[in-house]
Tab-separated table of C-alpha atoms in Angstrom:
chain	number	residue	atom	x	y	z
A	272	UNK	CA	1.146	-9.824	25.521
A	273	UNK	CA	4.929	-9.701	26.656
A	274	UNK	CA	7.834	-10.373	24.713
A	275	UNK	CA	9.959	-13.594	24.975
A	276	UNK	CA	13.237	-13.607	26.192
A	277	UNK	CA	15.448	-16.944	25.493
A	278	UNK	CA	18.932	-17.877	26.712
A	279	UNK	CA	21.255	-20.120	25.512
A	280	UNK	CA	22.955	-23.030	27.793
A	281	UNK	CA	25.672	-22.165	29.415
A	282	UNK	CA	28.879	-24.104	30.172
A	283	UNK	CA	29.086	-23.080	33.528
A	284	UNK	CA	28.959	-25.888	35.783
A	285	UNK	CA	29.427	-23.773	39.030
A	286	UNK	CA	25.906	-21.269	38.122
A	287	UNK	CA	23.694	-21.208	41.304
A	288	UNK	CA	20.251	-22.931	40.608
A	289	UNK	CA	18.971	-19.592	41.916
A	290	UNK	CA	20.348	-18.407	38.658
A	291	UNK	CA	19.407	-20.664	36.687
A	292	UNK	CA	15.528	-20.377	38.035
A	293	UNK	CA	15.339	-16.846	36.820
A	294	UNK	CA	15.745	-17.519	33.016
A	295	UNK	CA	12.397	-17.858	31.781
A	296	UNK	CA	11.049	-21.314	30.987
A	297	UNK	CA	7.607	-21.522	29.079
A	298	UNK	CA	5.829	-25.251	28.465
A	299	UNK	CA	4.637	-26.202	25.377
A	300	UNK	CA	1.629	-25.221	26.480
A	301	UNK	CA	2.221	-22.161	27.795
A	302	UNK	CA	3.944	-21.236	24.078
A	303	UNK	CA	1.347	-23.010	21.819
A	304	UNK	CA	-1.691	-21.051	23.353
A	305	UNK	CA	0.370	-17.624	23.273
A	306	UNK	CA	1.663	-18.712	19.417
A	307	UNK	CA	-2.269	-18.995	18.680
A	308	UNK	CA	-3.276	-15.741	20.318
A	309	UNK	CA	-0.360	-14.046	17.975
A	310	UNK	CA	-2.284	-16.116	15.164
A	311	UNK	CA	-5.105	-14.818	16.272
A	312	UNK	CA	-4.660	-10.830	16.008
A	313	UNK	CA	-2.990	-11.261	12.887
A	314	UNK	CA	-6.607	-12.512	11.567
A	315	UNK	CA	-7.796	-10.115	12.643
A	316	UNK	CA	-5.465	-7.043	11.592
A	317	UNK	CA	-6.013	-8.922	8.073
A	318	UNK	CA	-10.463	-9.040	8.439
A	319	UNK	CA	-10.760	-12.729	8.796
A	320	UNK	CA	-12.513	-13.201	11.855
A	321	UNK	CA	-13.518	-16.736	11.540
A	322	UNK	CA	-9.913	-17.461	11.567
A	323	UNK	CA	-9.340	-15.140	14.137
A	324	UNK	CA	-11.917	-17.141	16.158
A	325	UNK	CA	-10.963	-20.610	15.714
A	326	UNK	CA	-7.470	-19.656	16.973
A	327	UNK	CA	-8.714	-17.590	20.250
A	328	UNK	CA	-10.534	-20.729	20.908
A	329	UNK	CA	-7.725	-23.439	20.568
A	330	UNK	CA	-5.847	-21.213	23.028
A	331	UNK	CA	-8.769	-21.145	25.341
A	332	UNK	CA	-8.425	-25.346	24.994
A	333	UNK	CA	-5.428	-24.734	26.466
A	334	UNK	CA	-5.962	-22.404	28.796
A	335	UNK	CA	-9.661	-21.335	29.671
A	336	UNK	CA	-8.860	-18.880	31.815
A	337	UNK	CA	-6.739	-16.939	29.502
A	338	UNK	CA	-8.280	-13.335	29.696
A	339	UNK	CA	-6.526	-12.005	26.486
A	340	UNK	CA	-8.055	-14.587	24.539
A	341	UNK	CA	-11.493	-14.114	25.669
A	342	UNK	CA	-11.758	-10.386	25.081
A	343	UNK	CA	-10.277	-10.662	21.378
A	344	UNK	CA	-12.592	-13.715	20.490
A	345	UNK	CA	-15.172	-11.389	21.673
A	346	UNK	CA	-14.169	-8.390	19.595
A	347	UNK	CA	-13.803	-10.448	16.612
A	348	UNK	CA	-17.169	-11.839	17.256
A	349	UNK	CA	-18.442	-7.857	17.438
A	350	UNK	CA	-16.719	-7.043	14.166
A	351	UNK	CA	-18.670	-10.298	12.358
A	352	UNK	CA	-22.492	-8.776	14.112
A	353	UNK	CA	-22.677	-11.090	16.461
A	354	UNK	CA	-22.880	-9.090	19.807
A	355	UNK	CA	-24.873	-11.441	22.133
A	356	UNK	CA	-21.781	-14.285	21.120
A	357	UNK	CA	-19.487	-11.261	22.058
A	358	UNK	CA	-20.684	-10.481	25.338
A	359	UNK	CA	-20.759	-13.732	26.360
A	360	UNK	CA	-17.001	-13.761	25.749
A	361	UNK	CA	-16.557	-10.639	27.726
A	362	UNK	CA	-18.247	-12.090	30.200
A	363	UNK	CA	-16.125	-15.142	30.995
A	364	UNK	CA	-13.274	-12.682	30.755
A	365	UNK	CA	-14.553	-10.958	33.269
A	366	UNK	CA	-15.413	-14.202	35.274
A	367	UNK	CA	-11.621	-14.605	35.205
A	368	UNK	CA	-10.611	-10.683	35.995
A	369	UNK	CA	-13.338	-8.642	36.917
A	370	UNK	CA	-11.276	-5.229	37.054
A	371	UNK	CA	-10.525	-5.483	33.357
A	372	UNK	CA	-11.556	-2.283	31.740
A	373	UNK	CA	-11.182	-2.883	28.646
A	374	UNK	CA	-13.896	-6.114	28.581
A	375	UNK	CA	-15.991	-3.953	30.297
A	376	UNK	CA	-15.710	-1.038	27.655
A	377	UNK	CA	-16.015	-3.608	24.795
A	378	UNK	CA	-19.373	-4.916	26.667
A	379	UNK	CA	-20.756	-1.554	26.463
A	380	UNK	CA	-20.070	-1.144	23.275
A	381	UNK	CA	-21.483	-4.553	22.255
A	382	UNK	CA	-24.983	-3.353	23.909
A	383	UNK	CA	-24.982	-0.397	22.511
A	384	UNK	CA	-25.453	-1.925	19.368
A	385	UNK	CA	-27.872	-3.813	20.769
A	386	UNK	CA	-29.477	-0.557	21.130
A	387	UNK	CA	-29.232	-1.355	25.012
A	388	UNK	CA	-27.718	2.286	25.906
A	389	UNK	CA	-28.277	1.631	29.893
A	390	UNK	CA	-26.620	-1.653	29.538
A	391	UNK	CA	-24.507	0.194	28.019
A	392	UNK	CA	-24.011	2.991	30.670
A	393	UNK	CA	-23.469	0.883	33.551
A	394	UNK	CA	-20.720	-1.035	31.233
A	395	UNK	CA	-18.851	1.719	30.476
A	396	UNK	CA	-19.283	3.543	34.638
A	397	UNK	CA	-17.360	0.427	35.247
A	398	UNK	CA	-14.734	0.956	33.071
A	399	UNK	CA	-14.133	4.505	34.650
A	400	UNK	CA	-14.563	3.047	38.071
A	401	UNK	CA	-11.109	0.790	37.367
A	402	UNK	CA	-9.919	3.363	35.378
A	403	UNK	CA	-10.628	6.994	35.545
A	404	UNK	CA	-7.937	7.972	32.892
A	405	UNK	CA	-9.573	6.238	30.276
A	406	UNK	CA	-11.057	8.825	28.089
A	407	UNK	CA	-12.317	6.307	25.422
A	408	UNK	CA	-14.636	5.139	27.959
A	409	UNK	CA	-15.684	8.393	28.849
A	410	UNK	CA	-16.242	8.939	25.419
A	411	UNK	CA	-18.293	6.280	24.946
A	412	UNK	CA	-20.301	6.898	27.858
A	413	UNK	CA	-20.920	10.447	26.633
A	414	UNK	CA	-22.500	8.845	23.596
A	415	UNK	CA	-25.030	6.090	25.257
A	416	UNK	CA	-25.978	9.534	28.002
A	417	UNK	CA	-26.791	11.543	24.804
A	418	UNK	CA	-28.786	8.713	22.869
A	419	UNK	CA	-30.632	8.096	25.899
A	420	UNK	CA	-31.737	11.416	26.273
A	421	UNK	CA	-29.392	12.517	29.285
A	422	UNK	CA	-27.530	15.296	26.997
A	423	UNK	CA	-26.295	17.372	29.940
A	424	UNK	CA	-24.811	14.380	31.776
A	425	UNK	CA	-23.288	13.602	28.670
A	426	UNK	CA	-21.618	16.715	27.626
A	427	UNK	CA	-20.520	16.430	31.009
A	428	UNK	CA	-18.808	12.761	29.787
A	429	UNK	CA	-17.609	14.271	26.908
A	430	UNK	CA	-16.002	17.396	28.408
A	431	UNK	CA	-14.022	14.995	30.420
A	432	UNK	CA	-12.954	12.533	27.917
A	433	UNK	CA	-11.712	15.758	25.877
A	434	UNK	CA	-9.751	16.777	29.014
A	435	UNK	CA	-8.255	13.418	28.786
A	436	UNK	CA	-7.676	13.564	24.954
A	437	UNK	CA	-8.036	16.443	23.335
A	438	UNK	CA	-8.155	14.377	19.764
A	439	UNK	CA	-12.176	13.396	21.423
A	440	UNK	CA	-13.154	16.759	20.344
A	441	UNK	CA	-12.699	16.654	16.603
A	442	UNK	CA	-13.661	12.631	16.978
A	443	UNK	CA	-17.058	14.109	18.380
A	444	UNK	CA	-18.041	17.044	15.922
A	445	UNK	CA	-18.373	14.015	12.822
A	446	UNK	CA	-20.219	11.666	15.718
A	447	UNK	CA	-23.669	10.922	15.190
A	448	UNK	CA	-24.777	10.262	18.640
A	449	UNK	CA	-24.469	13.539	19.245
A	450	UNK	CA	-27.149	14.629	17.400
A	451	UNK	CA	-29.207	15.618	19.932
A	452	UNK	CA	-26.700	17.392	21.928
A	453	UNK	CA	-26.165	19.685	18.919
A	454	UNK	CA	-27.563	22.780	20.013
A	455	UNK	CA	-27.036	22.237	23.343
A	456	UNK	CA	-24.504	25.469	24.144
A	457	UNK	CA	-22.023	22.849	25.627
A	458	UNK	CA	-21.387	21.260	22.494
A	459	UNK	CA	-21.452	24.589	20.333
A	460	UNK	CA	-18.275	25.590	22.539
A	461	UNK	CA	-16.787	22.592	21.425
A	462	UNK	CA	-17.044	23.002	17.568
A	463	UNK	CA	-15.761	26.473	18.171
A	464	UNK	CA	-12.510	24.972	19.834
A	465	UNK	CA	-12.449	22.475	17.125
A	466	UNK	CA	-12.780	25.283	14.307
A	467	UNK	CA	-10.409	27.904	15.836
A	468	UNK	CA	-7.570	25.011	15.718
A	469	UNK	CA	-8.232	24.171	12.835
A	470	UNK	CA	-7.608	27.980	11.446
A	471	UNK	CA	-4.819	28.043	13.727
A	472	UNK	CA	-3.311	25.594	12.137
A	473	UNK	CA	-3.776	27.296	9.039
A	474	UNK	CA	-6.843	25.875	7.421
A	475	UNK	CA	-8.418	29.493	7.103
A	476	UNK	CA	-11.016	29.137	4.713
A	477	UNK	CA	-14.600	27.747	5.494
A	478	UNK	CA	-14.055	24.948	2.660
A	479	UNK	CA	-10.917	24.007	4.296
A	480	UNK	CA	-12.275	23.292	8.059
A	481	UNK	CA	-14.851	21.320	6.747
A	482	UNK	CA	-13.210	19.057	4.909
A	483	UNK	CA	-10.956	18.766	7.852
A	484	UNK	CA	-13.332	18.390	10.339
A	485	UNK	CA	-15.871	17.215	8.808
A	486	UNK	CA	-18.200	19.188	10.429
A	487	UNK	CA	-21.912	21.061	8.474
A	488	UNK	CA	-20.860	24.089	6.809
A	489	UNK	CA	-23.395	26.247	8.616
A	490	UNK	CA	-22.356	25.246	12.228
A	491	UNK	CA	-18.777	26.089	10.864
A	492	UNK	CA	-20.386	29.564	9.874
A	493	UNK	CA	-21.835	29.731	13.190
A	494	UNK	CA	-18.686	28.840	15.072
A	495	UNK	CA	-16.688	31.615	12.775
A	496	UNK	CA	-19.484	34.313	14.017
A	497	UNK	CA	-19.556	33.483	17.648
A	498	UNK	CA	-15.442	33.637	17.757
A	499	UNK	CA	-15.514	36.551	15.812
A	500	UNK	CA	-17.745	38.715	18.283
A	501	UNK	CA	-15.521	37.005	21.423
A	502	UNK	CA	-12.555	38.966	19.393
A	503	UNK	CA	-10.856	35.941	18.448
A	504	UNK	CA	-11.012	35.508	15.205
A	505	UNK	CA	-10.527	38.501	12.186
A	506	UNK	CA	-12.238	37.927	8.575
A	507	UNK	CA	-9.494	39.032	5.926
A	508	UNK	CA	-10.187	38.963	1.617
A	509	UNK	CA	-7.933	37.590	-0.484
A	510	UNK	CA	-7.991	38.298	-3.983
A	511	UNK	CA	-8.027	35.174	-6.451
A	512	UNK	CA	-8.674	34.059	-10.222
A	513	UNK	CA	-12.430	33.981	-9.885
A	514	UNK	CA	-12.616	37.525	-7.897
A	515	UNK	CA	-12.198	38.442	-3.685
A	516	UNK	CA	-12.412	35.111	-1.242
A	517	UNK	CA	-12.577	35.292	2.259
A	518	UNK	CA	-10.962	33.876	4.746
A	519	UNK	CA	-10.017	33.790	9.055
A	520	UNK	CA	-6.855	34.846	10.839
A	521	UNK	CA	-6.853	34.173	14.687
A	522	UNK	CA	-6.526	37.570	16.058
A	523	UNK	CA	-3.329	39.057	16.625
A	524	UNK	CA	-3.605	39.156	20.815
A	525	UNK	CA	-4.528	35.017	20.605
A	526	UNK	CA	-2.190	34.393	17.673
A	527	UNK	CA	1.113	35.680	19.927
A	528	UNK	CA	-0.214	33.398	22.825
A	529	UNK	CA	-0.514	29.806	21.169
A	530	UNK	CA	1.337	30.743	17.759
A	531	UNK	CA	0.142	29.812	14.754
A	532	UNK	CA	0.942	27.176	11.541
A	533	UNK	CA	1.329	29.203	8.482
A	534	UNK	CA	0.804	27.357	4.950
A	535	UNK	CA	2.431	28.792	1.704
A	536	UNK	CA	3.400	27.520	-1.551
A	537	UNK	CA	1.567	25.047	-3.672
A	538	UNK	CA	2.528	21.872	-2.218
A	539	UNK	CA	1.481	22.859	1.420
A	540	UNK	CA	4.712	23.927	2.642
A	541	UNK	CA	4.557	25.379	6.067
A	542	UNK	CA	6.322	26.808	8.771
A	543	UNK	CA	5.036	26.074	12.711
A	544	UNK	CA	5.436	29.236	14.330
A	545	UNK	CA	6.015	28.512	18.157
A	546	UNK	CA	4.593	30.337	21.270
A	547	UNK	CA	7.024	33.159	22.051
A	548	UNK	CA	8.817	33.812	25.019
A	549	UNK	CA	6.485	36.133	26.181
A	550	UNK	CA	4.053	33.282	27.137
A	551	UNK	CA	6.361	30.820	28.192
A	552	UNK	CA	7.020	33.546	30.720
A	553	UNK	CA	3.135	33.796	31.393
A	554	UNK	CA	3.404	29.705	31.857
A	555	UNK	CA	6.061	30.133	34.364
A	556	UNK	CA	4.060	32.378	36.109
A	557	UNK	CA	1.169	30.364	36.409
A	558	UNK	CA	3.132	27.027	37.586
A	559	UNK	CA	4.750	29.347	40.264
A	560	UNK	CA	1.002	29.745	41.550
A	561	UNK	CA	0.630	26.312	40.903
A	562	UNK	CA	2.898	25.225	43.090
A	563	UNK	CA	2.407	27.729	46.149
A	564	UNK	CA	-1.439	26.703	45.916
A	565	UNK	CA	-0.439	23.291	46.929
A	566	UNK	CA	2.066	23.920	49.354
A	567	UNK	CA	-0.715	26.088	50.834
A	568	UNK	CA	-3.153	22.956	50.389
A	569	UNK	CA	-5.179	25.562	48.335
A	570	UNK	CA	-7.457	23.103	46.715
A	571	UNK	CA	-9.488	25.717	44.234
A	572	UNK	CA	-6.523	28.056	43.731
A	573	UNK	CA	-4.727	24.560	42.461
A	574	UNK	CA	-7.345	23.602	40.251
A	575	UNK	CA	-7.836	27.287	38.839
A	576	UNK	CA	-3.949	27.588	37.914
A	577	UNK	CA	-4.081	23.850	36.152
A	578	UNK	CA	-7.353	25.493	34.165
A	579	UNK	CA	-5.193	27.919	32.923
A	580	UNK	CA	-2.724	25.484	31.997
A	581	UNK	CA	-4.609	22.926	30.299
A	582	UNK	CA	-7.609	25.437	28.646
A	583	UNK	CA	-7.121	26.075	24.745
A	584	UNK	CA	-8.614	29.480	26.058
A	585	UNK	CA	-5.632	30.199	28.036
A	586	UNK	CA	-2.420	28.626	27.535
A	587	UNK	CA	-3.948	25.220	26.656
A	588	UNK	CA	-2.577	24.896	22.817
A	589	UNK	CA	0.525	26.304	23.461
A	590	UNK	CA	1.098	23.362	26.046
A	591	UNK	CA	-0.002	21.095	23.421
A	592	UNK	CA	2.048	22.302	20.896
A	593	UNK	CA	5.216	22.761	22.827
A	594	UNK	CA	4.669	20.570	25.903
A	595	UNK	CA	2.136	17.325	25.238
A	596	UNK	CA	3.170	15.207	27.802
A	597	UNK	CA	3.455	17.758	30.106
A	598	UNK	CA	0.099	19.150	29.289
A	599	UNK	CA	-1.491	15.324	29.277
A	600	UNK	CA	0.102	15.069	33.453
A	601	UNK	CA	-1.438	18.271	33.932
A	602	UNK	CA	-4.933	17.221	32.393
A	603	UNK	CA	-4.390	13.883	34.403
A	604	UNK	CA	-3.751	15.763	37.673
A	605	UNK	CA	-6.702	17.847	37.269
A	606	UNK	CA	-8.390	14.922	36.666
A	607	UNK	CA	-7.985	13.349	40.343
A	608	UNK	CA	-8.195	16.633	41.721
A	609	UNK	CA	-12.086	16.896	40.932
A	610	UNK	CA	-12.977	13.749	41.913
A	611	UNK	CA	-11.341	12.685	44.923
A	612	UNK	CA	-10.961	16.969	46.251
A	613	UNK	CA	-8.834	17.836	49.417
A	614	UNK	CA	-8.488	14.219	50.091
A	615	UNK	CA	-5.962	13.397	46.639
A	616	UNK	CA	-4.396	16.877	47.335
A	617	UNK	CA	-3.263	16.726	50.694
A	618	UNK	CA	-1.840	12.675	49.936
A	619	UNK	CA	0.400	13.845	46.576
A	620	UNK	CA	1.486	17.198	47.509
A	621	UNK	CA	5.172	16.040	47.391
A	622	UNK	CA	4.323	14.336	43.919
A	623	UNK	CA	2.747	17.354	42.553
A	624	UNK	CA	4.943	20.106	43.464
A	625	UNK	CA	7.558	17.670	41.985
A	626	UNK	CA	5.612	17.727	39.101
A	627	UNK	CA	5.170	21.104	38.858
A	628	UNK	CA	9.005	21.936	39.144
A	629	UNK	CA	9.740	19.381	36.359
A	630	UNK	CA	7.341	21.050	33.726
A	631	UNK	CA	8.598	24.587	34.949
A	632	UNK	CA	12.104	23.487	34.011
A	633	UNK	CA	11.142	22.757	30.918
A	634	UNK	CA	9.408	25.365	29.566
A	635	UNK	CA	12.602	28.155	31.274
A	636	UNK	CA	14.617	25.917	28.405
A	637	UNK	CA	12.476	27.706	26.316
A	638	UNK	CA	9.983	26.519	23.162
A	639	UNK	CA	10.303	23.811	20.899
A	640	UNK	CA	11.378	25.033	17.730
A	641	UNK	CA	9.909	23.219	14.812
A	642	UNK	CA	11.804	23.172	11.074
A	643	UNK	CA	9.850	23.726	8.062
A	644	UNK	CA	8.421	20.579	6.175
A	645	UNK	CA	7.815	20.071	2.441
């Protein structure tokens, strides 16, 4: 909803009416429906939903053909159980603007409590098909594949909504609908991402990174295991009141590459220790090849030098760490590289290398240093 802007009267007989026309000049109308739809959310931020509803709807006396309106009465109708009453409200809001994503991703979700998971599915495909950035919907895709028993398309859905957001990953370990994608290697590599930052960021004990994560204690055991025989991972002792306790260290080869949070004291005070120069000299490096890949119009070199940017097995936390919005263009760029190929390439090559140059300045300024906290 935008923000209003009022001016006062002005004593200037001589203003153009030009200039007067530009100062913004809502009805009554116009301001009692958007004073309801304010009404409205504030319901709703507070859990009363029938109040929340009765407001949506004056403002849709006003105006039926206000979109806003129409998606929010629907979502308060979701959060009260009543999911065929919501869809019907997402539907006149799409009646109104059929490229909105988010009624379409609120649809899906509607039906898939209605235990409609291809309703669901096509819902959510359109979603992506207005907006292929919006890793929620990929998300929620992922889940309605898996529950219908397409697990590999769906770890597919869910790789990509992690490239989009890496905060999907931790969101999916604790998920439910991805029970039966489990055991499926796919999703094992993604608790094993999920547990090695979670000792990188200094939760080193098994205790710790489930409560964190919320993920079973033995597929955290599991996870530890498999990272330990990749060589990423090295199991130390630690002597305490009760006798020796184990616990992880990221190895030191890995640790030097995407630094590491350490916690000390008892009030867990800690320090972030950031990448070091050597890898922000490996980054460099990298967007160098980056950027003569698409001068070349390299398609596959391009993508294979953004993998390395944007993997947590490569320089992917580091960017996170010490670059996010960098890495989240990056992610973004890869993004529309897979699915639109040479074509997307050849069109932004100006944009990209651009791009590219941009984050390379930044990281030559070297890392961001972070102060201790309390």
């Amino acid at each position: 909803m935008g923000r209003f802007f009022g001016k006062g009267g002005s004593s200037n007989k001589d203003e153009a009416p030009s200039e007067r026309e530009q100062v913004p000049n809502y009805s009554d109308s116009e301001f009692q429906k958007r004073d309801l739809f304010k009404k409205g959310q504030n319901y709703m931020s507070n859990d009363k939903m029938l109040d929340a509803v009765r407001c949506f709807e004056l403002a849709l006396r006003i105006d039926p053909k206000y979109v806003d309106a129409w998606v929010k009465k629907g979502y308060a109708h979701f959060h009260m159980g009543e999911y065929t009453v919501a869809i019907s409200s997402y539907d006149r809001a799409l009646e109104v603007d059929v490229n909105n994503a988010e009624a379409w991703n609120l649809k899906g979700l509607a039906y898939y409590k209605l235990k409609n998971h291809e309703k669901a599915i096509e819902c959510c495909e359109k979603a992506i098909d207005i907006d292929p950035n919006d890793g929620m919907a990929w998300y929620n895709r992922a889940c309605y594949l898996t529950l219908s028993g397409k697990v590999d398309e769906g770890l597919e859905s869910l790789k990509r909504s992690i490239e989009i957001d890496i905060a999907n990953a931790r969101k999916a370990v604790k998920d439910r609908d991805f029970e039966n994608a489990r055991a499926e290697e796919g999703f094992r590599r993604i608790i094993e991402v999920v547990v090695l930052e979670s000792i990188r960021q200094g939760y080193d004990y098994v205790g710790k990174i489930v409560w964190l994560t919320g993920i079973d204690k033995i597929e955290v055991e599991d996870a530890i295991m498999r990272l330990s025989m990749k060589g990423l991972l090295t199991k130390r002792e630690k002597r305490n009141i009760t006798g020796m306790e184990e616990y992880y260290e990221i190895t030191k080869e890995i640790a030097d590459k995407v630094g590491v949070t350490k916690r000390v004291g008892l009030f867990g005070k800690e320090r972030q220790v950031s990448a070091p120069v050597q890898q922000l000299k490996d980054i460099s490096e990298v967007l160098g090849k980056a950027k003569e890949a698409v001068e070349r119009g390299d398609l596959e070199a391009t993508k294979q030098c953004f993998d390395e940017l944007i993997s947590p097995a490569k320089h992917g936390n580091a960017m996170i760490e010490q670059f996010f919005e960098e890495h989240r263009d990056l992610r973004l760029a890869q993004i529309k590289l897979r699915d639109r190929g040479q074509e997307y390439l050849n069109a932004n090559k100006t944009a990209m290398i651009d791009m590219i140059g941009r984050i390379d300045m930044k990281v030559r300024q070297g890392p961001v240093t972070k102060p201790a906290k309390d």
